Amino acid sequence: MTDVLVTGVGGPAGVAIVRSLAATDARVHAADMDVYASALYLVPANQRHLVRPGLAPDFVDHLLALCERLGIDVLFPTVDVELVPIARRLAEFTAAGVTVASPSLATLENTLDKYRLAQACAGLGDVVPRTELLGAAYDWDYPVIVKPRSGSGSRGVHLVEDEAALRALGTDEQTIVQENLPGEEYSVDVIADLAGTVLAAVPRSRLRVDSGVAVAGRTVKDAGLEETATRVAQAIGLTTVANVQLRRRADGRPALLEVNPRFPGAMPLTIASGVDMPRLCLDMVLGRALPDRLEFRELANVRYLEDVFLDPSDVLTALTSAAALAERDDAHAAAPAQP
Ligand SMILES: Nc1ncnc2c1ncn2[C@@H]1O[C@H](COP(=O)(O)OP(=O)(O)O)[C@@H](O)[C@H]1O
Ligand SMILES: [Mg+2]
C-alpha cells in the first residue's frame, strides 16, 4: 500500500490533490494546521492530521516525525511557505523513505524571486519581459509595472505612468520594474518528470478570480502558449508540477509573468480537461509507466461551495488528530507497566 500525505488541505490545491489521489490505490492522509480544513474530512478519521504552521521553526521536525510514524511514501506539500523549509531538508525526507512531490530547492529559489526568475530565463530571449531592480534604469517604454520581487496575490503590483513617477519611487532592491504586458493573461499548468522532461502544459484563461484563485475559467488549446510554458519549465529545471503565468505583448506574443512552483487552486479544471496531474505525479515518483501522450480538451468551469456534514464529535481537536492519538499510544507503550 502506498501512503501519501497531502498538506494544506483547507486550500483549493490541497482539496484537488486529495480528491484526485483518493481515486487511486493509494491511502491518502490529509494534514493541515487548522481543524476546519475541509479536506481533512474527505479521508477516514485515522488519516486526519494536524501539523504545525509552515512558518513555525519546528514545522519540518514535526512533519518528518509524522511521515516516519505513518510510513509515508510520497509527500505533496501545497502551502507556499512550506515549500522551501521542506526542500532545504530534502535529504532527511529521502532518508526516511519519503519522496517529496514538489520542485527542487534550486527551482523554488529561481521562481519565488521574480528577479531571479527573469535571470534564470534570460536565455529564452523575448519570452522574458525586460525586468530591472527599482532605481536601476529609467529608459523604458512607459507605462511600466512595478511589483515586489517576492509577492503573491497581486499585492504591491502597480502601473507607473512615466519617468518622473518612477524616479519618485526611489531605489529598492526588493522591488522590480517590468515591461508592461498589455494583452490577455493565461495560467499554464505544467507537469515535468523527474528528469525535467515536460509531459504536458495545459493553458487556462482565468475568467473570474476570487482571492487569487480562479473560480471560473477555461482551458485553451494554443500551441504557442504550451510551447512558451514548456520552455520556461525547462529553463528553471522543473520537476513535478508548477503553474506558469503568461501574458501577451501588444503584438500577441506570449511573455512570462511569473511561476508559482506548486499545484494551483484551479487544478480541478486541468484534471477534468484530461490531465490528472496529481495522479500522474504520484505514478511518476513511484516509477510507474506514464502514458506516451497526454491530451487535453477545451473545457470551462464555474465553482460553488460544498458542505461536508460531520458528527460534532468528529471535528478534530489538537488532542484527537490521528497524530496526537498515535503519540499518546506510543507514550503508553513506552511507559513502564504498573505493578
Ligand atoms: N509585466 C506585467 N505586465 C502587465 N501586468 C502585470 C505584469 N506583472 C504583473 N501584472 C499583473 O499583476 C498580477 C500579479 O502579478 P504576478 O507577477 O502574477 O504576481 P503575484 O501573482 O505573485 O502577485 C498579474 O496577474 C497581472 O495581472
Ligand atoms: Mg500571479
PDB file of C-alpha atoms in Angstrom, residues 15-285:
ATOM      1  CA  VAL A  15      -8.576  19.642  -1.804  1.00  0.00           C
ATOM      2  CA  ALA A  16      -7.963  18.923  -5.503  1.00  0.00           C
ATOM      3  CA  ILE A  17      -4.987  16.662  -4.758  1.00  0.00           C
ATOM      4  CA  VAL A  18      -6.826  14.746  -2.012  1.00  0.00           C
ATOM      5  CA  ARG A  19      -9.796  14.155  -4.336  1.00  0.00           C
ATOM      6  CA  SER A  20      -7.596  13.071  -7.231  1.00  0.00           C
ATOM      7  CA  LEU A  21      -5.459  10.691  -5.166  1.00  0.00           C
ATOM      8  CA  ALA A  22      -8.433   9.275  -3.241  1.00  0.00           C
ATOM      9  CA  ALA A  23      -9.479   7.736  -6.565  1.00  0.00           C
ATOM     10  CA  THR A  24      -6.140   5.867  -6.878  1.00  0.00           C
ATOM     11  CA  ASP A  25      -4.949   2.794  -4.971  1.00  0.00           C
ATOM     12  CA  ALA A  26      -3.001   4.994  -2.519  1.00  0.00           C
ATOM     13  CA  ARG A  27      -4.009   5.581   1.111  1.00  0.00           C
ATOM     14  CA  VAL A  28      -4.372   9.365   1.387  1.00  0.00           C
ATOM     15  CA  HIS A  29      -3.524  11.102   4.653  1.00  0.00           C
ATOM     16  CA  ALA A  30      -4.616  14.735   4.925  1.00  0.00           C
ATOM     17  CA  ALA A  31      -2.848  17.387   7.010  1.00  0.00           C
ATOM     18  CA  ASP A  32      -3.441  20.991   7.910  1.00  0.00           C
ATOM     19  CA  MET A  33      -2.741  23.373  10.799  1.00  0.00           C
ATOM     20  CA  ASP A  34      -6.479  24.191  11.004  1.00  0.00           C
ATOM     21  CA  VAL A  35      -9.051  21.756  12.430  1.00  0.00           C
ATOM     22  CA  TYR A  36     -11.653  23.145   9.994  1.00  0.00           C
ATOM     23  CA  ALA A  37      -9.609  22.470   6.849  1.00  0.00           C
ATOM     24  CA  SER A  38     -12.304  20.855   4.720  1.00  0.00           C
ATOM     25  CA  ALA A  39     -10.408  18.035   3.020  1.00  0.00           C
ATOM     26  CA  LEU A  40      -9.386  16.602   6.416  1.00  0.00           C
ATOM     27  CA  TYR A  41     -12.949  15.280   6.389  1.00  0.00           C
ATOM     28  CA  LEU A  42     -12.729  13.757   2.929  1.00  0.00           C
ATOM     29  CA  VAL A  43     -10.453  10.981   4.280  1.00  0.00           C
ATOM     30  CA  PRO A  44     -11.115   8.401   7.028  1.00  0.00           C
ATOM     31  CA  ALA A  45     -10.767   9.638  10.638  1.00  0.00           C
ATOM     32  CA  ASN A  46      -7.459   7.911  11.306  1.00  0.00           C
ATOM     33  CA  GLN A  47      -5.919   9.631   8.273  1.00  0.00           C
ATOM     34  CA  ARG A  48      -6.542  13.222   9.501  1.00  0.00           C
ATOM     35  CA  HIS A  49      -3.573  15.035  10.971  1.00  0.00           C
ATOM     36  CA  LEU A  50      -2.881  18.445  12.437  1.00  0.00           C
ATOM     37  CA  VAL A  51       0.524  19.887  11.657  1.00  0.00           C
ATOM     38  CA  ARG A  52       2.436  22.932  12.858  1.00  0.00           C
ATOM     39  CA  PRO A  53       2.163  26.195  10.881  1.00  0.00           C
ATOM     40  CA  GLY A  54       4.530  26.211   7.901  1.00  0.00           C
ATOM     41  CA  LEU A  55       6.343  29.238   9.350  1.00  0.00           C
ATOM     42  CA  ALA A  56       6.930  27.621  12.782  1.00  0.00           C
ATOM     43  CA  PRO A  57      10.604  26.799  13.447  1.00  0.00           C
ATOM     44  CA  ASP A  58       9.702  23.192  14.329  1.00  0.00           C
ATOM     45  CA  PHE A  59       7.372  22.675  11.319  1.00  0.00           C
ATOM     46  CA  VAL A  60       9.758  20.374   9.423  1.00  0.00           C
ATOM     47  CA  ASP A  61      10.765  18.383  12.522  1.00  0.00           C
ATOM     48  CA  HIS A  62       7.111  17.628  13.230  1.00  0.00           C
ATOM     49  CA  LEU A  63       6.313  16.829   9.618  1.00  0.00           C
ATOM     50  CA  LEU A  64       9.285  14.464   9.324  1.00  0.00           C
ATOM     51  CA  ALA A  65       8.262  12.680  12.523  1.00  0.00           C
ATOM     52  CA  LEU A  66       4.685  12.399  11.241  1.00  0.00           C
ATOM     53  CA  CYS A  67       5.868  10.978   7.900  1.00  0.00           C
ATOM     54  CA  GLU A  68       8.031   8.411   9.686  1.00  0.00           C
ATOM     55  CA  ARG A  69       5.249   7.412  12.060  1.00  0.00           C
ATOM     56  CA  LEU A  70       2.764   6.943   9.205  1.00  0.00           C
ATOM     57  CA  GLY A  71       5.229   5.285   6.823  1.00  0.00           C
ATOM     58  CA  ILE A  72       4.583   7.964   4.210  1.00  0.00           C
ATOM     59  CA  ASP A  73       5.928   7.162   0.740  1.00  0.00           C
ATOM     60  CA  VAL A  74       5.047  10.416  -1.019  1.00  0.00           C
ATOM     61  CA  LEU A  75       4.524  13.909   0.417  1.00  0.00           C
ATOM     62  CA  PHE A  76       2.533  16.540  -1.505  1.00  0.00           C
ATOM     63  CA  PRO A  77       3.089  19.951   0.149  1.00  0.00           C
ATOM     64  CA  THR A  78       0.661  22.571  -1.157  1.00  0.00           C
ATOM     65  CA  VAL A  79       1.310  25.586   1.072  1.00  0.00           C
ATOM     66  CA  ASP A  80       3.691  28.263  -0.276  1.00  0.00           C
ATOM     67  CA  VAL A  81       5.543  28.843   2.987  1.00  0.00           C
ATOM     68  CA  GLU A  82       6.155  25.113   3.481  1.00  0.00           C
ATOM     69  CA  LEU A  83       7.956  24.538   0.188  1.00  0.00           C
ATOM     70  CA  VAL A  84      11.397  25.978   0.922  1.00  0.00           C
ATOM     71  CA  PRO A  85      11.717  24.639   4.510  1.00  0.00           C
ATOM     72  CA  ILE A  86      10.859  21.146   3.229  1.00  0.00           C
ATOM     73  CA  ALA A  87      13.173  21.398   0.197  1.00  0.00           C
ATOM     74  CA  ARG A  88      16.080  22.561   2.396  1.00  0.00           C
ATOM     75  CA  ARG A  89      15.825  19.327   4.344  1.00  0.00           C
ATOM     76  CA  LEU A  90      15.032  17.050   1.421  1.00  0.00           C
ATOM     77  CA  ALA A  91      17.858  14.662   2.341  1.00  0.00           C
ATOM     78  CA  GLU A  92      16.158  13.886   5.651  1.00  0.00           C
ATOM     79  CA  PHE A  93      12.869  13.103   3.905  1.00  0.00           C
ATOM     80  CA  THR A  94      14.701  10.924   1.401  1.00  0.00           C
ATOM     81  CA  ALA A  95      16.492   9.117   4.243  1.00  0.00           C
ATOM     82  CA  ALA A  96      13.092   8.488   5.828  1.00  0.00           C
ATOM     83  CA  GLY A  97      11.862   6.893   2.585  1.00  0.00           C
ATOM     84  CA  VAL A  98       9.662   9.871   1.676  1.00  0.00           C
ATOM     85  CA  THR A  99       9.620  11.246  -1.881  1.00  0.00           C
ATOM     86  CA  VAL A 100       8.608  14.904  -1.929  1.00  0.00           C
ATOM     87  CA  ALA A 101       6.359  15.713  -4.905  1.00  0.00           C
ATOM     88  CA  SER A 102       7.412  19.316  -5.369  1.00  0.00           C
ATOM     89  CA  PRO A 103      10.111  21.142  -7.339  1.00  0.00           C
ATOM     90  CA  SER A 104      13.763  21.170  -6.220  1.00  0.00           C
ATOM     91  CA  LEU A 105      15.205  23.838  -3.929  1.00  0.00           C
ATOM     92  CA  ALA A 106      17.042  25.365  -6.914  1.00  0.00           C
ATOM     93  CA  THR A 107      13.795  25.622  -8.882  1.00  0.00           C
ATOM     94  CA  LEU A 108      11.991  27.148  -5.888  1.00  0.00           C
ATOM     95  CA  GLU A 109      14.717  29.740  -5.437  1.00  0.00           C
ATOM     96  CA  ASN A 110      14.626  30.621  -9.135  1.00  0.00           C
ATOM     97  CA  THR A 111      10.864  31.128  -9.137  1.00  0.00           C
ATOM     98  CA  LEU A 112       9.815  32.557  -5.763  1.00  0.00           C
ATOM     99  CA  ASP A 113      12.009  35.585  -6.542  1.00  0.00           C
ATOM    100  CA  LYS A 114      10.724  37.232  -9.757  1.00  0.00           C
ATOM    101  CA  TYR A 115      14.046  38.982 -10.430  1.00  0.00           C
ATOM    102  CA  ARG A 116      15.939  35.704 -10.259  1.00  0.00           C
ATOM    103  CA  LEU A 117      13.263  34.127 -12.447  1.00  0.00           C
ATOM    104  CA  ALA A 118      13.902  36.708 -15.170  1.00  0.00           C
ATOM    105  CA  GLN A 119      17.635  35.965 -14.958  1.00  0.00           C
ATOM    106  CA  ALA A 120      17.146  32.182 -14.975  1.00  0.00           C
ATOM    107  CA  CYS A 121      15.037  32.503 -18.125  1.00  0.00           C
ATOM    108  CA  ALA A 122      17.219  35.127 -19.848  1.00  0.00           C
ATOM    109  CA  GLY A 123      18.289  32.549 -22.449  1.00  0.00           C
ATOM    110  CA  LEU A 124      14.705  32.397 -23.725  1.00  0.00           C
ATOM    111  CA  GLY A 125      15.052  35.803 -25.358  1.00  0.00           C
ATOM    112  CA  ASP A 126      11.887  37.841 -25.678  1.00  0.00           C
ATOM    113  CA  VAL A 127       9.798  35.337 -23.693  1.00  0.00           C
ATOM    114  CA  VAL A 128      11.091  37.318 -20.708  1.00  0.00           C
ATOM    115  CA  PRO A 129       9.831  40.889 -20.348  1.00  0.00           C
ATOM    116  CA  ARG A 130      12.547  43.393 -19.526  1.00  0.00           C
ATOM    117  CA  THR A 131      12.972  43.319 -15.728  1.00  0.00           C
ATOM    118  CA  GLU A 132      15.229  45.586 -13.603  1.00  0.00           C
ATOM    119  CA  LEU A 133      15.617  46.409  -9.932  1.00  0.00           C
ATOM    120  CA  LEU A 134      13.798  49.603  -8.900  1.00  0.00           C
ATOM    121  CA  GLY A 135      16.124  52.558  -9.468  1.00  0.00           C
ATOM    122  CA  ALA A 136      18.445  50.737 -11.884  1.00  0.00           C
ATOM    123  CA  ALA A 137      17.071  52.153 -15.164  1.00  0.00           C
ATOM    124  CA  TYR A 138      14.699  54.798 -16.484  1.00  0.00           C
ATOM    125  CA  ASP A 139      14.909  54.285 -20.260  1.00  0.00           C
ATOM    126  CA  TRP A 140      11.604  52.408 -20.544  1.00  0.00           C
ATOM    127  CA  ASP A 141       8.605  52.492 -22.856  1.00  0.00           C
ATOM    128  CA  TYR A 142       6.107  53.807 -20.309  1.00  0.00           C
ATOM    129  CA  PRO A 143       3.892  52.807 -18.590  1.00  0.00           C
ATOM    130  CA  VAL A 144       5.787  50.099 -16.682  1.00  0.00           C
ATOM    131  CA  ILE A 145       4.805  47.613 -13.986  1.00  0.00           C
ATOM    132  CA  VAL A 146       6.345  47.907 -10.517  1.00  0.00           C
ATOM    133  CA  LYS A 147       5.995  44.919  -8.193  1.00  0.00           C
ATOM    134  CA  PRO A 148       7.735  43.146  -5.284  1.00  0.00           C
ATOM    135  CA  ARG A 149      10.409  40.552  -6.159  1.00  0.00           C
ATOM    136  CA  SER A 150       8.687  38.099  -3.849  1.00  0.00           C
ATOM    137  CA  GLY A 151       4.982  38.704  -3.678  1.00  0.00           C
ATOM    138  CA  SER A 152       1.676  36.966  -4.235  1.00  0.00           C
ATOM    139  CA  GLY A 153      -1.997  37.712  -4.717  1.00  0.00           C
ATOM    140  CA  SER A 154      -1.157  40.820  -6.799  1.00  0.00           C
ATOM    141  CA  ARG A 155      -0.133  42.682  -3.632  1.00  0.00           C
ATOM    142  CA  GLY A 156       2.043  45.696  -4.373  1.00  0.00           C
ATOM    143  CA  VAL A 157       1.614  45.498  -8.177  1.00  0.00           C
ATOM    144  CA  HIS A 158       1.007  48.822  -9.865  1.00  0.00           C
ATOM    145  CA  LEU A 159       1.329  50.603 -13.167  1.00  0.00           C
ATOM    146  CA  VAL A 160       3.690  53.591 -13.266  1.00  0.00           C
ATOM    147  CA  GLU A 161       2.862  56.121 -15.979  1.00  0.00           C
ATOM    148  CA  ASP A 162       6.099  57.979 -16.656  1.00  0.00           C
ATOM    149  CA  GLU A 163       9.750  58.531 -15.777  1.00  0.00           C
ATOM    150  CA  ALA A 164       9.012  61.211 -13.165  1.00  0.00           C
ATOM    151  CA  ALA A 165       6.660  58.880 -11.293  1.00  0.00           C
ATOM    152  CA  LEU A 166       9.218  56.059 -11.486  1.00  0.00           C
ATOM    153  CA  ARG A 167      12.034  58.270 -10.191  1.00  0.00           C
ATOM    154  CA  ALA A 168       9.766  59.378  -7.358  1.00  0.00           C
ATOM    155  CA  LEU A 169       9.664  55.740  -6.136  1.00  0.00           C
ATOM    156  CA  GLY A 170      13.394  55.874  -5.433  1.00  0.00           C
ATOM    157  CA  THR A 171      15.559  52.771  -5.183  1.00  0.00           C
ATOM    158  CA  ASP A 172      14.711  49.389  -3.679  1.00  0.00           C
ATOM    159  CA  GLU A 173      16.433  46.053  -4.261  1.00  0.00           C
ATOM    160  CA  GLN A 174      13.304  44.169  -3.170  1.00  0.00           C
ATOM    161  CA  THR A 175      11.172  45.744  -5.906  1.00  0.00           C
ATOM    162  CA  ILE A 176      11.317  45.203  -9.665  1.00  0.00           C
ATOM    163  CA  VAL A 177      10.324  47.297 -12.641  1.00  0.00           C
ATOM    164  CA  GLN A 178       8.959  45.271 -15.545  1.00  0.00           C
ATOM    165  CA  GLU A 179       7.895  45.915 -19.108  1.00  0.00           C
ATOM    166  CA  ASN A 180       4.111  46.221 -19.200  1.00  0.00           C
ATOM    167  CA  LEU A 181       2.397  43.319 -20.973  1.00  0.00           C
ATOM    168  CA  PRO A 182      -0.972  44.696 -22.038  1.00  0.00           C
ATOM    169  CA  GLY A 183      -2.565  41.569 -23.558  1.00  0.00           C
ATOM    170  CA  GLU A 184      -4.536  38.508 -22.412  1.00  0.00           C
ATOM    171  CA  GLU A 185      -3.324  36.593 -19.362  1.00  0.00           C
ATOM    172  CA  TYR A 186      -3.053  32.791 -19.018  1.00  0.00           C
ATOM    173  CA  SER A 187      -2.096  30.309 -16.332  1.00  0.00           C
ATOM    174  CA  VAL A 188      -0.407  27.215 -17.733  1.00  0.00           C
ATOM    175  CA  ASP A 189      -0.259  24.124 -15.534  1.00  0.00           C
ATOM    176  CA  VAL A 190       2.914  22.209 -16.367  1.00  0.00           C
ATOM    177  CA  ILE A 191       3.971  18.717 -15.313  1.00  0.00           C
ATOM    178  CA  ALA A 192       7.561  17.563 -15.853  1.00  0.00           C
ATOM    179  CA  ASP A 193       9.096  14.208 -14.989  1.00  0.00           C
ATOM    180  CA  LEU A 194      11.995  13.723 -12.597  1.00  0.00           C
ATOM    181  CA  ALA A 195      14.493  14.215 -15.442  1.00  0.00           C
ATOM    182  CA  GLY A 196      12.865  17.557 -16.323  1.00  0.00           C
ATOM    183  CA  THR A 197      11.062  16.414 -19.476  1.00  0.00           C
ATOM    184  CA  VAL A 198       7.769  18.264 -19.796  1.00  0.00           C
ATOM    185  CA  LEU A 199       4.875  15.808 -20.109  1.00  0.00           C
ATOM    186  CA  ALA A 200       2.041  18.290 -20.514  1.00  0.00           C
ATOM    187  CA  ALA A 201       1.354  22.024 -20.435  1.00  0.00           C
ATOM    188  CA  VAL A 202      -2.311  22.974 -20.103  1.00  0.00           C
ATOM    189  CA  PRO A 203      -3.144  26.678 -20.598  1.00  0.00           C
ATOM    190  CA  ARG A 204      -6.135  28.150 -18.791  1.00  0.00           C
ATOM    191  CA  SER A 205      -7.841  31.525 -19.017  1.00  0.00           C
ATOM    192  CA  ARG A 206      -8.895  32.770 -15.631  1.00  0.00           C
ATOM    193  CA  LEU A 207     -12.338  34.215 -16.304  1.00  0.00           C
ATOM    194  CA  ARG A 208     -13.006  35.257 -12.721  1.00  0.00           C
ATOM    195  CA  VAL A 209     -10.561  35.373  -9.814  1.00  0.00           C
ATOM    196  CA  ASP A 210     -11.502  35.431  -6.128  1.00  0.00           C
ATOM    197  CA  SER A 211      -8.743  35.828  -3.506  1.00  0.00           C
ATOM    198  CA  GLY A 212      -6.088  34.849  -6.038  1.00  0.00           C
ATOM    199  CA  VAL A 213      -7.848  31.642  -7.139  1.00  0.00           C
ATOM    200  CA  ALA A 214      -9.691  31.276 -10.458  1.00  0.00           C
ATOM    201  CA  VAL A 215     -13.345  30.489  -9.705  1.00  0.00           C
ATOM    202  CA  ALA A 216     -14.358  30.488 -13.373  1.00  0.00           C
ATOM    203  CA  GLY A 217     -12.074  29.596 -16.223  1.00  0.00           C
ATOM    204  CA  ARG A 218     -11.493  27.572 -19.345  1.00  0.00           C
ATOM    205  CA  THR A 219      -8.695  25.516 -20.770  1.00  0.00           C
ATOM    206  CA  VAL A 220      -7.319  26.741 -24.089  1.00  0.00           C
ATOM    207  CA  LYS A 221      -5.564  24.760 -26.785  1.00  0.00           C
ATOM    208  CA  ASP A 222      -2.821  27.062 -28.069  1.00  0.00           C
ATOM    209  CA  ALA A 223       0.486  25.667 -29.296  1.00  0.00           C
ATOM    210  CA  GLY A 224       2.296  28.974 -28.709  1.00  0.00           C
ATOM    211  CA  LEU A 225       1.266  29.133 -25.043  1.00  0.00           C
ATOM    212  CA  GLU A 226       2.058  25.442 -24.492  1.00  0.00           C
ATOM    213  CA  GLU A 227       5.488  25.826 -26.069  1.00  0.00           C
ATOM    214  CA  THR A 228       6.337  29.005 -24.179  1.00  0.00           C
ATOM    215  CA  ALA A 229       5.398  27.449 -20.827  1.00  0.00           C
ATOM    216  CA  THR A 230       7.371  24.313 -21.722  1.00  0.00           C
ATOM    217  CA  ARG A 231      10.495  26.361 -22.458  1.00  0.00           C
ATOM    218  CA  VAL A 232      10.121  28.235 -19.165  1.00  0.00           C
ATOM    219  CA  ALA A 233       9.742  24.930 -17.289  1.00  0.00           C
ATOM    220  CA  GLN A 234      12.923  23.626 -18.929  1.00  0.00           C
ATOM    221  CA  ALA A 235      14.837  26.819 -18.116  1.00  0.00           C
ATOM    222  CA  ILE A 236      14.012  26.556 -14.409  1.00  0.00           C
ATOM    223  CA  GLY A 237      14.695  22.810 -14.269  1.00  0.00           C
ATOM    224  CA  LEU A 238      11.120  21.979 -13.313  1.00  0.00           C
ATOM    225  CA  THR A 239      10.330  18.541 -11.970  1.00  0.00           C
ATOM    226  CA  THR A 240       6.757  17.659 -10.801  1.00  0.00           C
ATOM    227  CA  VAL A 241       4.162  20.447 -11.155  1.00  0.00           C
ATOM    228  CA  ALA A 242       4.153  24.235 -11.436  1.00  0.00           C
ATOM    229  CA  ASN A 243       1.879  26.956 -12.699  1.00  0.00           C
ATOM    230  CA  VAL A 244       3.446  29.248 -15.315  1.00  0.00           C
ATOM    231  CA  GLN A 245       1.703  32.604 -15.751  1.00  0.00           C
ATOM    232  CA  LEU A 246       1.957  34.251 -19.161  1.00  0.00           C
ATOM    233  CA  ARG A 247       0.592  37.447 -20.640  1.00  0.00           C
ATOM    234  CA  ARG A 248       0.569  38.602 -24.238  1.00  0.00           C
ATOM    235  CA  ARG A 249       2.502  41.549 -25.563  1.00  0.00           C
ATOM    236  CA  ALA A 250       0.674  44.147 -27.674  1.00  0.00           C
ATOM    237  CA  ASP A 251       1.634  42.133 -30.800  1.00  0.00           C
ATOM    238  CA  GLY A 252       0.173  38.932 -29.305  1.00  0.00           C
ATOM    239  CA  ARG A 253       3.400  37.091 -28.449  1.00  0.00           C
ATOM    240  CA  PRO A 254       3.221  35.441 -25.001  1.00  0.00           C
ATOM    241  CA  ALA A 255       5.704  36.528 -22.317  1.00  0.00           C
ATOM    242  CA  LEU A 256       6.447  35.359 -18.784  1.00  0.00           C
ATOM    243  CA  LEU A 257       4.786  36.976 -15.753  1.00  0.00           C
ATOM    244  CA  GLU A 258       5.796  34.577 -13.016  1.00  0.00           C
ATOM    245  CA  VAL A 259       5.963  30.915 -11.990  1.00  0.00           C
ATOM    246  CA  ASN A 260       4.152  29.536  -8.944  1.00  0.00           C
ATOM    247  CA  PRO A 261       6.149  26.378  -8.115  1.00  0.00           C
ATOM    248  CA  ARG A 262       3.244  24.317  -6.799  1.00  0.00           C
ATOM    249  CA  PHE A 263      -0.151  22.874  -7.678  1.00  0.00           C
ATOM    250  CA  PRO A 264      -2.629  25.698  -8.400  1.00  0.00           C
ATOM    251  CA  GLY A 265      -6.053  26.074  -6.808  1.00  0.00           C
ATOM    252  CA  ALA A 266      -7.655  25.720 -10.225  1.00  0.00           C
ATOM    253  CA  MET A 267      -6.219  22.180 -10.682  1.00  0.00           C
ATOM    254  CA  PRO A 268      -9.723  20.556 -10.930  1.00  0.00           C
ATOM    255  CA  LEU A 269     -10.210  22.215 -14.345  1.00  0.00           C
ATOM    256  CA  THR A 270      -6.916  20.836 -15.634  1.00  0.00           C
ATOM    257  CA  ILE A 271      -7.810  17.382 -14.275  1.00  0.00           C
ATOM    258  CA  ALA A 272     -11.288  17.487 -15.848  1.00  0.00           C
ATOM    259  CA  SER A 273      -9.748  18.614 -19.140  1.00  0.00           C
ATOM    260  CA  GLY A 274      -7.864  15.322 -19.266  1.00  0.00           C
ATOM    261  CA  VAL A 275      -4.523  15.715 -17.462  1.00  0.00           C
ATOM    262  CA  ASP A 276      -4.803  14.433 -13.889  1.00  0.00           C
ATOM    263  CA  MET A 277      -1.571  15.982 -12.633  1.00  0.00           C
ATOM    264  CA  PRO A 278      -1.737  14.751  -9.010  1.00  0.00           C
ATOM    265  CA  ARG A 279      -2.263  11.156 -10.171  1.00  0.00           C
ATOM    266  CA  LEU A 280       0.437  11.444 -12.861  1.00  0.00           C
ATOM    267  CA  CYS A 281       2.801  12.962 -10.320  1.00  0.00           C
ATOM    268  CA  LEU A 282       2.196  10.061  -7.938  1.00  0.00           C
ATOM    269  CA  ASP A 283       2.751   7.472 -10.702  1.00  0.00           C
ATOM    270  CA  MET A 284       5.881   9.327 -11.769  1.00  0.00           C
ATOM    271  CA  VAL A 285       7.561   9.412  -8.370  1.00  0.00           C
TER     272      VAL A 285
END
